[in-house]
Short mmCIF file of C-alpha atoms in Angstrom, two decimals:
data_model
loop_
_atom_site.label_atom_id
_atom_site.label_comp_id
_atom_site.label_asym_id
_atom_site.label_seq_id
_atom_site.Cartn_x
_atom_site.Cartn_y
_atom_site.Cartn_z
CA UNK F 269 -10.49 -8.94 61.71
CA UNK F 270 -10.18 -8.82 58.05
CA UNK F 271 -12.54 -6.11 56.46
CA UNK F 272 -15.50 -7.29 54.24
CA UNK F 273 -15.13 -6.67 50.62
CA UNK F 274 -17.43 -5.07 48.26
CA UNK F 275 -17.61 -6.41 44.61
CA UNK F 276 -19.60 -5.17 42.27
CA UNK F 277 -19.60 -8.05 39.09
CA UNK F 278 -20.39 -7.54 35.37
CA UNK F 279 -21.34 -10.06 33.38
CA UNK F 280 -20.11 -9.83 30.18
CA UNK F 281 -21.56 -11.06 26.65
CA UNK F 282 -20.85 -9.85 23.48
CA UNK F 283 -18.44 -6.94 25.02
CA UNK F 284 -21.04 -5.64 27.13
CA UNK F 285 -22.38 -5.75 30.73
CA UNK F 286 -25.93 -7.54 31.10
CA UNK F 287 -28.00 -8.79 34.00
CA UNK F 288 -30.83 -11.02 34.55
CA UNK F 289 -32.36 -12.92 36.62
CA UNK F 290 -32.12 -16.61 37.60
CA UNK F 291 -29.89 -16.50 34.99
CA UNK F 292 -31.95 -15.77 32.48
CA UNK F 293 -33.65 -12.55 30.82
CA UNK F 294 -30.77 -10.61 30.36
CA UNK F 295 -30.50 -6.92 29.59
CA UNK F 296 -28.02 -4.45 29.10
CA UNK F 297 -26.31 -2.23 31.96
CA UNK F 298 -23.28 -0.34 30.38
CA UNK F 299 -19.30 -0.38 29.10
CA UNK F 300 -17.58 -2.46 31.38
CA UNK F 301 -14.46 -0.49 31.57
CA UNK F 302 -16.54 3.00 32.35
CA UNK F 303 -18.67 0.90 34.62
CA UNK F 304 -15.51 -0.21 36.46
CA UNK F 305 -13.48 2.88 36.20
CA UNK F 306 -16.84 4.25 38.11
CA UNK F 307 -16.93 1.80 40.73
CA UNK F 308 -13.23 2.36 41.72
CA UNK F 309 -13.74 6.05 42.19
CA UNK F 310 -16.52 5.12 43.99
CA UNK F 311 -14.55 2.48 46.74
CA UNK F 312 -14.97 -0.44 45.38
CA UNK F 313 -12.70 -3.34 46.89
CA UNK F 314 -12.58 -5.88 43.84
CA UNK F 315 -14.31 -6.29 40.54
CA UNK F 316 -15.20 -9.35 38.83
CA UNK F 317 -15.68 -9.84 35.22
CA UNK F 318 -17.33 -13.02 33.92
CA UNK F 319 -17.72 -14.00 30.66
CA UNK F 320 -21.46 -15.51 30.94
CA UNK F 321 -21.30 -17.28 27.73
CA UNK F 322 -17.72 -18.56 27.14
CA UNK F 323 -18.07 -21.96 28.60
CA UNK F 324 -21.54 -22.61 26.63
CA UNK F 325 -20.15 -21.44 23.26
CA UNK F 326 -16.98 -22.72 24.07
CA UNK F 327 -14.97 -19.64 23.56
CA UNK F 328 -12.25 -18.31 25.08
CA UNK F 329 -12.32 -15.10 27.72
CA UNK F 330 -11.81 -11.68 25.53
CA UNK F 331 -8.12 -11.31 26.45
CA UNK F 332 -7.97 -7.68 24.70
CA UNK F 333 -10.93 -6.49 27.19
CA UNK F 334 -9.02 -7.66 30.15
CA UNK F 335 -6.10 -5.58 28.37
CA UNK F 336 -8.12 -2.45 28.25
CA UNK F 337 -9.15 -2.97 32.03
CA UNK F 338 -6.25 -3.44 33.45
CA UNK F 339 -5.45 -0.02 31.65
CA UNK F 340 -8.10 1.94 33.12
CA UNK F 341 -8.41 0.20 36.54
CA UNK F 342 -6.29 0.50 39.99
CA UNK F 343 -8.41 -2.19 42.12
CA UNK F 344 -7.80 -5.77 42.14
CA UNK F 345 -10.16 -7.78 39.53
CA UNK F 346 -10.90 -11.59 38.63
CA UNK F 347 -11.73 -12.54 35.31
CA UNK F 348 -13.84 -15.96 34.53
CA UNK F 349 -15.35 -17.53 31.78
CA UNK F 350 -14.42 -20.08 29.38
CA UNK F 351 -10.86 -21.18 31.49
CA UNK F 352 -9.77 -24.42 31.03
CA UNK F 353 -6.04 -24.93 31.72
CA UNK F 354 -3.48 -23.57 32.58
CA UNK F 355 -2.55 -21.78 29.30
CA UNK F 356 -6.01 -19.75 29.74
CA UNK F 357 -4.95 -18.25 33.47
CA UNK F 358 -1.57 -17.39 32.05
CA UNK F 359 -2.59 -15.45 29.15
CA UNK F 360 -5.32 -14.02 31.45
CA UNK F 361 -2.60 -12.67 34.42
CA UNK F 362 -0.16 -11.34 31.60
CA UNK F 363 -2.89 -9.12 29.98
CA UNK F 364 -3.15 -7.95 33.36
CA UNK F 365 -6.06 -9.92 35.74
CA UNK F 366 -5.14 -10.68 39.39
CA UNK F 367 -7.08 -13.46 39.81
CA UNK F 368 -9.10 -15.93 37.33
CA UNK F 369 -12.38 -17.55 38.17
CA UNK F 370 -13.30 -20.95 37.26
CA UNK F 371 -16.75 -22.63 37.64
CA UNK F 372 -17.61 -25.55 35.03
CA UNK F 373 -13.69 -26.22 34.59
CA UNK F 374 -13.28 -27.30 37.57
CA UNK F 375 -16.15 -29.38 38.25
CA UNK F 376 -15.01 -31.49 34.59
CA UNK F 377 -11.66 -31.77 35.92
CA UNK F 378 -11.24 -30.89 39.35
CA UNK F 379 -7.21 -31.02 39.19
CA UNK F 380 -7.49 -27.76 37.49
CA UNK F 381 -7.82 -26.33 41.16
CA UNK F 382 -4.53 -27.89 42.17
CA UNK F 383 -2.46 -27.26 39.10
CA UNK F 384 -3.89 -23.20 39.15
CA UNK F 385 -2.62 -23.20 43.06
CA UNK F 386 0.95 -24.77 42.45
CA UNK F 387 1.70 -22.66 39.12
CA UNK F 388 0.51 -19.14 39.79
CA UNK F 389 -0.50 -20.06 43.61
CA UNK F 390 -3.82 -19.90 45.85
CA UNK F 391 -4.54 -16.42 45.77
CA UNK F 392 -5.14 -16.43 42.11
CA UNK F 393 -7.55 -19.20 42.14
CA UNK F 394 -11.30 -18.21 42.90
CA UNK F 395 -13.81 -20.90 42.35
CA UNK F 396 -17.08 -19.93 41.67
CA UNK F 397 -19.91 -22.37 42.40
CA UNK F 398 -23.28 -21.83 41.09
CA UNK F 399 -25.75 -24.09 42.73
CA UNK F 400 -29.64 -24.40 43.13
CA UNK F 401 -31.60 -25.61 46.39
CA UNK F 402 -34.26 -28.07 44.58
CA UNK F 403 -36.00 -29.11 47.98
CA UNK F 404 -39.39 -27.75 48.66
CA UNK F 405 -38.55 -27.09 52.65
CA UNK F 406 -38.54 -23.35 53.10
CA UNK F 407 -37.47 -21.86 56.32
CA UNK F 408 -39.36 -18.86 57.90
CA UNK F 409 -36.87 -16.06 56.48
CA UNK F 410 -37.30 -17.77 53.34
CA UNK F 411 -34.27 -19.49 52.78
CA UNK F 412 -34.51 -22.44 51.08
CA UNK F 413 -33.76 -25.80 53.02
CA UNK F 414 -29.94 -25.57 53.80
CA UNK F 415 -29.65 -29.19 55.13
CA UNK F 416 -31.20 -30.05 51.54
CA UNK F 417 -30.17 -30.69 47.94
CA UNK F 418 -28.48 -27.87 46.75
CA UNK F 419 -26.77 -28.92 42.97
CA UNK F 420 -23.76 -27.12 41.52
CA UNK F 421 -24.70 -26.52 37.99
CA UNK F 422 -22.22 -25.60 35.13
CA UNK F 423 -22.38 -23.78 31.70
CA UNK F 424 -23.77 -20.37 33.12
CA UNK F 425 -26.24 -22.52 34.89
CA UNK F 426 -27.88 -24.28 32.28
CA UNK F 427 -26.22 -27.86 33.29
CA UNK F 428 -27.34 -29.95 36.62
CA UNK F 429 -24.50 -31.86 37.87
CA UNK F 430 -24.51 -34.86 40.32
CA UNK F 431 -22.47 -32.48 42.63
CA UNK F 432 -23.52 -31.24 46.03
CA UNK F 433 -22.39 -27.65 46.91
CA UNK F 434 -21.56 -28.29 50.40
CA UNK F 435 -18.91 -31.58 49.27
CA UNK F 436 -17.88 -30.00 46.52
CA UNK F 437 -16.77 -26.34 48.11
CA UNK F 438 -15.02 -28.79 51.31
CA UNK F 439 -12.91 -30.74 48.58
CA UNK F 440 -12.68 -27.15 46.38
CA UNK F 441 -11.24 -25.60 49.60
CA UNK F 442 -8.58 -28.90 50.47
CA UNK F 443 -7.44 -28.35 46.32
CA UNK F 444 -5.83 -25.81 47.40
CA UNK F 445 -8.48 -22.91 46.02
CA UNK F 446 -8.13 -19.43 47.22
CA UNK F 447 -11.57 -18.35 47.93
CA UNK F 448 -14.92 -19.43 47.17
CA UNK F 449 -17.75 -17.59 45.04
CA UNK F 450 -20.91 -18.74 45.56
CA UNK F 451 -24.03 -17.94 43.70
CA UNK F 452 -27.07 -18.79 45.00
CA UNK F 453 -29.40 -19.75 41.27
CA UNK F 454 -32.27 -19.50 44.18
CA UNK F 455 -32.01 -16.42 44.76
CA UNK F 456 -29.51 -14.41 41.64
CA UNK F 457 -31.42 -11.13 40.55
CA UNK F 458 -34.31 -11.73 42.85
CA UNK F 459 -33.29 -8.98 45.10
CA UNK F 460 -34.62 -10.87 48.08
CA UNK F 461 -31.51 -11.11 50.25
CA UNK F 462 -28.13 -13.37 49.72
CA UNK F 463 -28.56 -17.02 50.87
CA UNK F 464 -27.40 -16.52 54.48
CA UNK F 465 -28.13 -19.69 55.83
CA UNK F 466 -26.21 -21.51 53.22
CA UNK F 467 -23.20 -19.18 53.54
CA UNK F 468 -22.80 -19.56 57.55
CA UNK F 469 -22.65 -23.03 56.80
CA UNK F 470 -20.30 -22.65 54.01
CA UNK F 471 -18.05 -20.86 56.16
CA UNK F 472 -17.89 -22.25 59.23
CA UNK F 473 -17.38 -25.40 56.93
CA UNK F 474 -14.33 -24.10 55.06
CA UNK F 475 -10.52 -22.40 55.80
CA UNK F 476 -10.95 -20.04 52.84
CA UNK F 477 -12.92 -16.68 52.35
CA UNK F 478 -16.17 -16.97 50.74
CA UNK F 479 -18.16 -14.45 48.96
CA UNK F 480 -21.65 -13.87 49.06
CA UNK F 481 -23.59 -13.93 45.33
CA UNK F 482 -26.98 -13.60 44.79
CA UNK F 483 -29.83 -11.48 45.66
CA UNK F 484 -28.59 -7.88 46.80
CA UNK F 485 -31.64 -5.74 46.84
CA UNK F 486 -31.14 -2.85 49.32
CA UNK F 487 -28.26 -2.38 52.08
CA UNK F 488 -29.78 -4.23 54.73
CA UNK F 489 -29.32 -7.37 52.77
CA UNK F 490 -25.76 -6.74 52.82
CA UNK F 491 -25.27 -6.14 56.79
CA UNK F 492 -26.84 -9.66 57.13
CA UNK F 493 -25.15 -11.71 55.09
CA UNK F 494 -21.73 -9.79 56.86
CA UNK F 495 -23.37 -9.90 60.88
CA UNK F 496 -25.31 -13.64 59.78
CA UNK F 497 -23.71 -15.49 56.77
CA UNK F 498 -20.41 -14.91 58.24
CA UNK F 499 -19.38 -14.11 54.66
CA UNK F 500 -15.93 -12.52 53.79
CA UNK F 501 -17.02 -10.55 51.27
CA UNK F 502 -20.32 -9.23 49.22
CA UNK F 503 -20.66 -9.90 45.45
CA UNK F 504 -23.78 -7.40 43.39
CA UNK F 505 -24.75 -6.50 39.83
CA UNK F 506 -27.94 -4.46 39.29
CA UNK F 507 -28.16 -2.88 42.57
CA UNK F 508 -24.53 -1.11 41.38
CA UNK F 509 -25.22 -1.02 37.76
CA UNK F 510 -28.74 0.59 38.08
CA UNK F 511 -27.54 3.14 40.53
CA UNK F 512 -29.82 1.54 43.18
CA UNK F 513 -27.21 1.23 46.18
CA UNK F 514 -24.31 4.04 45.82
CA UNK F 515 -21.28 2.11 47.03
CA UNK F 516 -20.38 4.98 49.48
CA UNK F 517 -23.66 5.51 50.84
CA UNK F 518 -23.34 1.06 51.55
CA UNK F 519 -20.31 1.24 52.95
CA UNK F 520 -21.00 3.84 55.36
CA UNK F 521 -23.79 2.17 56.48
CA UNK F 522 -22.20 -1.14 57.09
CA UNK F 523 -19.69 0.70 59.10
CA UNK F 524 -22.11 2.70 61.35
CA UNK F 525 -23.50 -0.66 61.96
CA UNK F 526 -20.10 -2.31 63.21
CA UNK F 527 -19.36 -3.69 60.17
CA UNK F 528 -15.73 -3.72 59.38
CA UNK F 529 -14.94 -2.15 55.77
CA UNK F 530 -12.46 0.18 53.78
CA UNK F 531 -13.77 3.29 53.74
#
Protein backbone atom coordinates (compact mmCIF):
# COMPACT_ATOMS: atom_id res chain seq x y z
CA UNK A 1 0.00 0.00 0.00
CA UNK A 2 0.98 3.41 -0.96
CA UNK A 3 1.84 5.63 2.16
CA UNK A 4 -0.49 8.61 3.02
CA UNK A 5 0.90 11.97 2.35
CA UNK A 6 1.10 14.90 4.54
CA UNK A 7 0.67 18.44 2.97
CA UNK A 8 0.79 21.27 4.69
CA UNK A 9 -0.77 24.30 2.09
CA UNK A 10 -0.17 28.09 2.16
CA UNK A 11 -2.30 30.26 0.74
CA UNK A 12 -0.74 32.96 -0.71
CA UNK A 13 -1.91 36.75 -1.26
CA UNK A 14 0.05 39.58 -1.69
CA UNK A 15 3.47 37.41 -1.16
CA UNK A 16 2.41 36.16 2.04
CA UNK A 17 0.80 33.12 3.73
CA UNK A 18 -2.85 33.79 5.19
CA UNK A 19 -5.64 31.63 6.51
CA UNK A 20 -9.21 31.92 7.21
CA UNK A 21 -12.00 30.38 7.52
CA UNK A 22 -14.82 29.36 5.14
CA UNK A 23 -12.83 31.20 3.03
CA UNK A 24 -13.10 34.21 4.43
CA UNK A 25 -11.42 36.31 7.40
CA UNK A 26 -8.07 35.91 6.50
CA UNK A 27 -4.97 36.58 8.55
CA UNK A 28 -1.46 36.33 8.28
CA UNK A 29 0.75 33.11 9.15
CA UNK A 30 4.38 33.73 7.86
CA UNK A 31 7.10 33.79 4.68
CA UNK A 32 6.18 31.09 2.58
CA UNK A 33 9.58 30.01 1.67
CA UNK A 34 10.76 29.89 5.63
CA UNK A 35 7.41 28.33 6.29
CA UNK A 36 8.21 25.64 3.71
CA UNK A 37 11.87 25.31 4.21
CA UNK A 38 10.42 24.47 7.96
CA UNK A 39 8.03 21.98 7.00
CA UNK A 40 10.59 19.95 4.92
CA UNK A 41 12.96 19.67 7.83
CA UNK A 42 10.16 18.77 9.62
CA UNK A 43 8.89 15.55 7.07
CA UNK A 44 6.68 16.96 5.16
CA UNK A 45 5.64 14.83 1.96
CA UNK A 46 4.38 17.70 -0.48
CA UNK A 47 3.61 21.36 -0.24
CA UNK A 48 1.06 23.25 -2.00
CA UNK A 49 1.08 26.84 -2.78
CA UNK A 50 -2.10 28.56 -3.97
CA UNK A 51 -2.47 31.78 -5.05
CA UNK A 52 -6.02 32.60 -3.30
CA UNK A 53 -6.65 35.62 -5.29
CA UNK A 54 -5.24 35.13 -8.85
CA UNK A 55 -8.30 33.82 -10.50
CA UNK A 56 -10.60 36.72 -8.87
CA UNK A 57 -8.21 39.54 -9.85
CA UNK A 58 -7.33 37.83 -12.79
CA UNK A 59 -3.65 37.74 -12.33
CA UNK A 60 -1.23 35.49 -13.08
CA UNK A 61 0.65 33.01 -10.33
CA UNK A 62 3.97 34.97 -8.95
CA UNK A 63 6.39 33.00 -11.15
CA UNK A 64 9.56 34.64 -9.26
CA UNK A 65 8.12 33.14 -5.79
CA UNK A 66 7.88 29.74 -7.28
CA UNK A 67 11.61 30.60 -8.41
CA UNK A 68 12.72 31.32 -4.93
CA UNK A 69 10.97 28.00 -3.68
CA UNK A 70 12.18 25.79 -5.76
CA UNK A 71 15.59 27.29 -4.49
CA UNK A 72 15.13 26.67 -0.97
CA UNK A 73 12.97 23.48 -1.12
CA UNK A 74 13.88 19.57 -1.68
CA UNK A 75 10.11 18.15 -1.44
CA UNK A 76 7.79 17.93 -4.23
CA UNK A 77 5.29 21.11 -4.44
CA UNK A 78 2.12 22.18 -6.61
CA UNK A 79 1.51 25.59 -7.37
CA UNK A 80 -2.24 26.94 -8.28
CA UNK A 81 -3.86 30.00 -8.84
CA UNK A 82 -4.74 32.01 -11.72
CA UNK A 83 -3.73 28.94 -14.53
CA UNK A 84 -5.40 29.06 -17.54
CA UNK A 85 -3.57 27.30 -20.41
CA UNK A 86 -1.10 25.74 -21.17
CA UNK A 87 1.46 28.60 -21.40
CA UNK A 88 0.73 29.21 -17.47
CA UNK A 89 1.82 25.33 -16.42
CA UNK A 90 4.87 25.70 -18.60
CA UNK A 91 6.23 28.78 -17.24
CA UNK A 92 5.15 27.39 -13.82
CA UNK A 93 7.33 23.76 -14.23
CA UNK A 94 10.40 25.74 -15.74
CA UNK A 95 10.66 28.10 -12.68
CA UNK A 96 10.75 24.95 -10.97
CA UNK A 97 6.97 23.52 -9.65
CA UNK A 98 6.29 19.76 -9.99
CA UNK A 99 2.89 19.92 -10.32
CA UNK A 100 0.23 22.87 -11.05
CA UNK A 101 -3.22 23.03 -9.56
CA UNK A 102 -6.19 24.15 -11.33
CA UNK A 103 -9.70 24.79 -9.87
CA UNK A 104 -11.94 27.52 -11.75
CA UNK A 105 -9.90 26.80 -15.11
CA UNK A 106 -11.02 23.82 -15.45
CA UNK A 107 -14.52 24.01 -14.60
CA UNK A 108 -14.70 27.16 -17.62
CA UNK A 109 -13.06 24.91 -19.92
CA UNK A 110 -12.78 21.51 -18.88
CA UNK A 111 -10.31 20.48 -21.90
CA UNK A 112 -7.71 22.19 -19.94
CA UNK A 113 -7.54 18.80 -17.94
CA UNK A 114 -6.84 16.85 -21.11
CA UNK A 115 -4.48 19.18 -22.87
CA UNK A 116 -2.32 19.58 -19.16
CA UNK A 117 -2.27 15.46 -19.20
CA UNK A 118 -1.09 15.00 -22.94
CA UNK A 119 1.60 17.97 -22.84
CA UNK A 120 3.39 17.69 -19.53
CA UNK A 121 1.33 14.33 -18.54
CA UNK A 122 -1.06 13.16 -15.54
CA UNK A 123 1.12 13.46 -12.76
CA UNK A 124 1.43 17.14 -13.16
CA UNK A 125 -2.18 17.80 -13.23
CA UNK A 126 -3.94 18.18 -9.71
CA UNK A 127 -7.43 19.43 -9.80
CA UNK A 128 -8.63 21.05 -6.96
CA UNK A 129 -12.39 21.17 -6.35
CA UNK A 130 -13.85 23.41 -3.86
CA UNK A 131 -17.42 22.55 -3.21
CA UNK A 132 -20.18 23.31 -0.52
CA UNK A 133 -22.95 20.77 0.82
CA UNK A 134 -26.12 23.27 0.72
CA UNK A 135 -28.65 20.52 2.04
CA UNK A 136 -29.88 20.87 5.53
CA UNK A 137 -29.62 16.82 6.25
CA UNK A 138 -26.88 16.40 8.81
CA UNK A 139 -25.69 13.01 9.73
CA UNK A 140 -24.92 12.06 13.42
CA UNK A 141 -20.97 12.70 13.15
CA UNK A 142 -21.93 15.83 11.64
CA UNK A 143 -21.22 15.46 8.20
CA UNK A 144 -23.27 17.15 6.05
CA UNK A 145 -25.70 15.06 3.74
CA UNK A 146 -23.27 13.20 1.31
CA UNK A 147 -26.07 11.82 -0.98
CA UNK A 148 -27.02 15.71 -1.23
CA UNK A 149 -26.16 18.84 -3.19
CA UNK A 150 -22.75 19.50 -2.83
CA UNK A 151 -21.75 22.61 -5.59
CA UNK A 152 -18.22 23.12 -6.90
CA UNK A 153 -17.69 26.77 -6.62
CA UNK A 154 -14.90 28.79 -8.44
CA UNK A 155 -12.98 32.12 -7.90
CA UNK A 156 -11.54 31.18 -4.34
CA UNK A 157 -15.06 30.20 -3.57
CA UNK A 158 -16.92 33.17 -4.13
CA UNK A 159 -18.77 31.70 -7.45
CA UNK A 160 -21.68 28.84 -7.28
CA UNK A 161 -21.57 26.81 -10.30
CA UNK A 162 -24.30 24.45 -11.72
CA UNK A 163 -21.66 21.66 -11.10
CA UNK A 164 -22.04 18.72 -8.77
CA UNK A 165 -18.78 17.57 -7.03
CA UNK A 166 -19.41 13.98 -7.27
CA UNK A 167 -20.01 14.27 -11.59
CA UNK A 168 -17.65 16.61 -11.91
CA UNK A 169 -14.50 14.77 -9.95
CA UNK A 170 -15.84 11.19 -12.10
CA UNK A 171 -15.47 13.17 -15.51
CA UNK A 172 -12.21 15.22 -13.81
CA UNK A 173 -10.74 11.73 -13.11
CA UNK A 174 -11.72 10.11 -17.00
CA UNK A 175 -9.80 13.74 -18.39
CA UNK A 176 -7.07 12.25 -17.64
CA UNK A 177 -6.30 14.35 -14.13
CA UNK A 178 -3.68 13.12 -11.83
CA UNK A 179 -5.16 13.44 -8.49
CA UNK A 180 -7.94 15.15 -6.95
CA UNK A 181 -7.93 18.03 -4.18
CA UNK A 182 -10.88 18.46 -2.54
CA UNK A 183 -11.89 21.15 -0.19
CA UNK A 184 -14.69 20.80 1.73
CA UNK A 185 -16.17 25.04 1.94
CA UNK A 186 -18.33 23.10 4.82
CA UNK A 187 -15.96 22.48 6.79
CA UNK A 188 -12.29 24.74 5.61
CA UNK A 189 -10.80 26.36 8.90
CA UNK A 190 -13.51 25.00 11.10
CA UNK A 191 -11.22 22.56 12.67
CA UNK A 192 -14.05 20.10 13.06
CA UNK A 193 -12.68 17.11 11.15
CA UNK A 194 -12.16 16.61 7.12
CA UNK A 195 -15.40 15.63 5.28
CA UNK A 196 -14.98 11.84 5.57
CA UNK A 197 -18.08 10.75 4.33
CA UNK A 198 -17.76 12.67 1.16
CA UNK A 199 -14.16 11.49 0.60
CA UNK A 200 -14.97 7.55 0.95
CA UNK A 201 -17.35 8.20 -1.59
CA UNK A 202 -15.05 10.18 -3.66
CA UNK A 203 -12.69 7.47 -3.63
CA UNK A 204 -14.22 4.49 -3.97
CA UNK A 205 -15.84 6.52 -6.92
CA UNK A 206 -12.58 7.41 -8.68
CA UNK A 207 -9.05 5.60 -10.14
CA UNK A 208 -6.98 8.57 -8.94
CA UNK A 209 -5.59 9.63 -5.43
CA UNK A 210 -7.55 12.11 -3.64
CA UNK A 211 -6.56 14.41 -0.94
CA UNK A 212 -8.34 15.34 1.97
CA UNK A 213 -8.89 19.48 2.50
CA UNK A 214 -10.68 20.99 5.03
CA UNK A 215 -11.04 21.01 8.66
CA UNK A 216 -7.76 19.56 10.39
CA UNK A 217 -8.07 20.43 14.01
CA UNK A 218 -6.05 17.92 16.10
CA UNK A 219 -4.41 14.44 14.95
CA UNK A 220 -7.26 12.35 15.42
CA UNK A 221 -8.96 14.08 12.59
CA UNK A 222 -6.27 12.98 10.45
CA UNK A 223 -6.25 9.05 11.39
CA UNK A 224 -9.96 9.16 10.28
CA UNK A 225 -10.06 10.62 7.25
CA UNK A 226 -6.79 7.93 6.45
CA UNK A 227 -8.67 4.56 8.46
CA UNK A 228 -12.50 6.17 7.15
CA UNK A 229 -12.32 8.57 4.11
CA UNK A 230 -10.09 6.20 2.44
CA UNK A 231 -8.15 9.32 1.43
CA UNK A 232 -4.63 9.15 -0.21
CA UNK A 233 -3.34 11.88 1.31
CA UNK A 234 -4.03 14.82 4.09
CA UNK A 235 -4.04 18.52 3.06
CA UNK A 236 -3.73 21.41 6.48
CA UNK A 237 -2.98 25.10 6.98
CA UNK A 238 -3.35 26.57 10.50
CA UNK A 239 -2.92 23.50 12.43
CA UNK A 240 0.93 23.58 10.71
CA UNK A 241 1.25 27.25 10.45
CA UNK A 242 0.19 27.98 14.12
CA UNK A 243 2.40 25.29 15.47
CA UNK A 244 -0.74 23.42 16.66
CA UNK A 245 0.09 19.79 15.25
CA UNK A 246 4.10 19.29 14.93
CA UNK A 247 4.33 17.24 11.74
CA UNK A 248 6.59 14.65 13.53
CA UNK A 249 4.68 14.31 16.54
CA UNK A 250 1.39 13.52 13.55
CA UNK A 251 3.16 11.30 11.80
CA UNK A 252 4.23 9.20 14.54
CA UNK A 253 1.00 8.94 15.70
CA UNK A 254 -0.61 7.88 12.52
CA UNK A 255 1.98 5.22 12.38
CA UNK A 256 1.54 3.79 15.93
CA UNK A 257 -1.99 3.61 14.86
CA UNK A 258 -1.33 1.40 11.61
CA UNK A 259 -1.33 4.09 9.49
CA UNK A 260 1.08 3.79 6.68
CA UNK A 261 3.45 7.01 6.34
CA UNK A 262 7.14 8.19 5.64
CA UNK A 263 8.67 8.63 8.61
Amino acid sequence: MLAKRIIPCLDIKDGQTVKGTNFLNLRQAGDPIELGKTYSRQGADELVYLDITASHEGRKTFTQLVKRIAQEINIPFTVGGGINELSDVDRLLNAGADKVSINSAALRNPGLIDEIATHFGSQVCVVAIDAKCVDDIIHPNGDPNIDGEWICHINGGRVPTERRLFDWAKEVNERGAGEILFTSMNHDGVKNGFADAALRKLSDLLTIPVIASGGAGCKEHFLNTFANGHSDAALAASVFHFGEIPIPELKAYLADNGINVRL
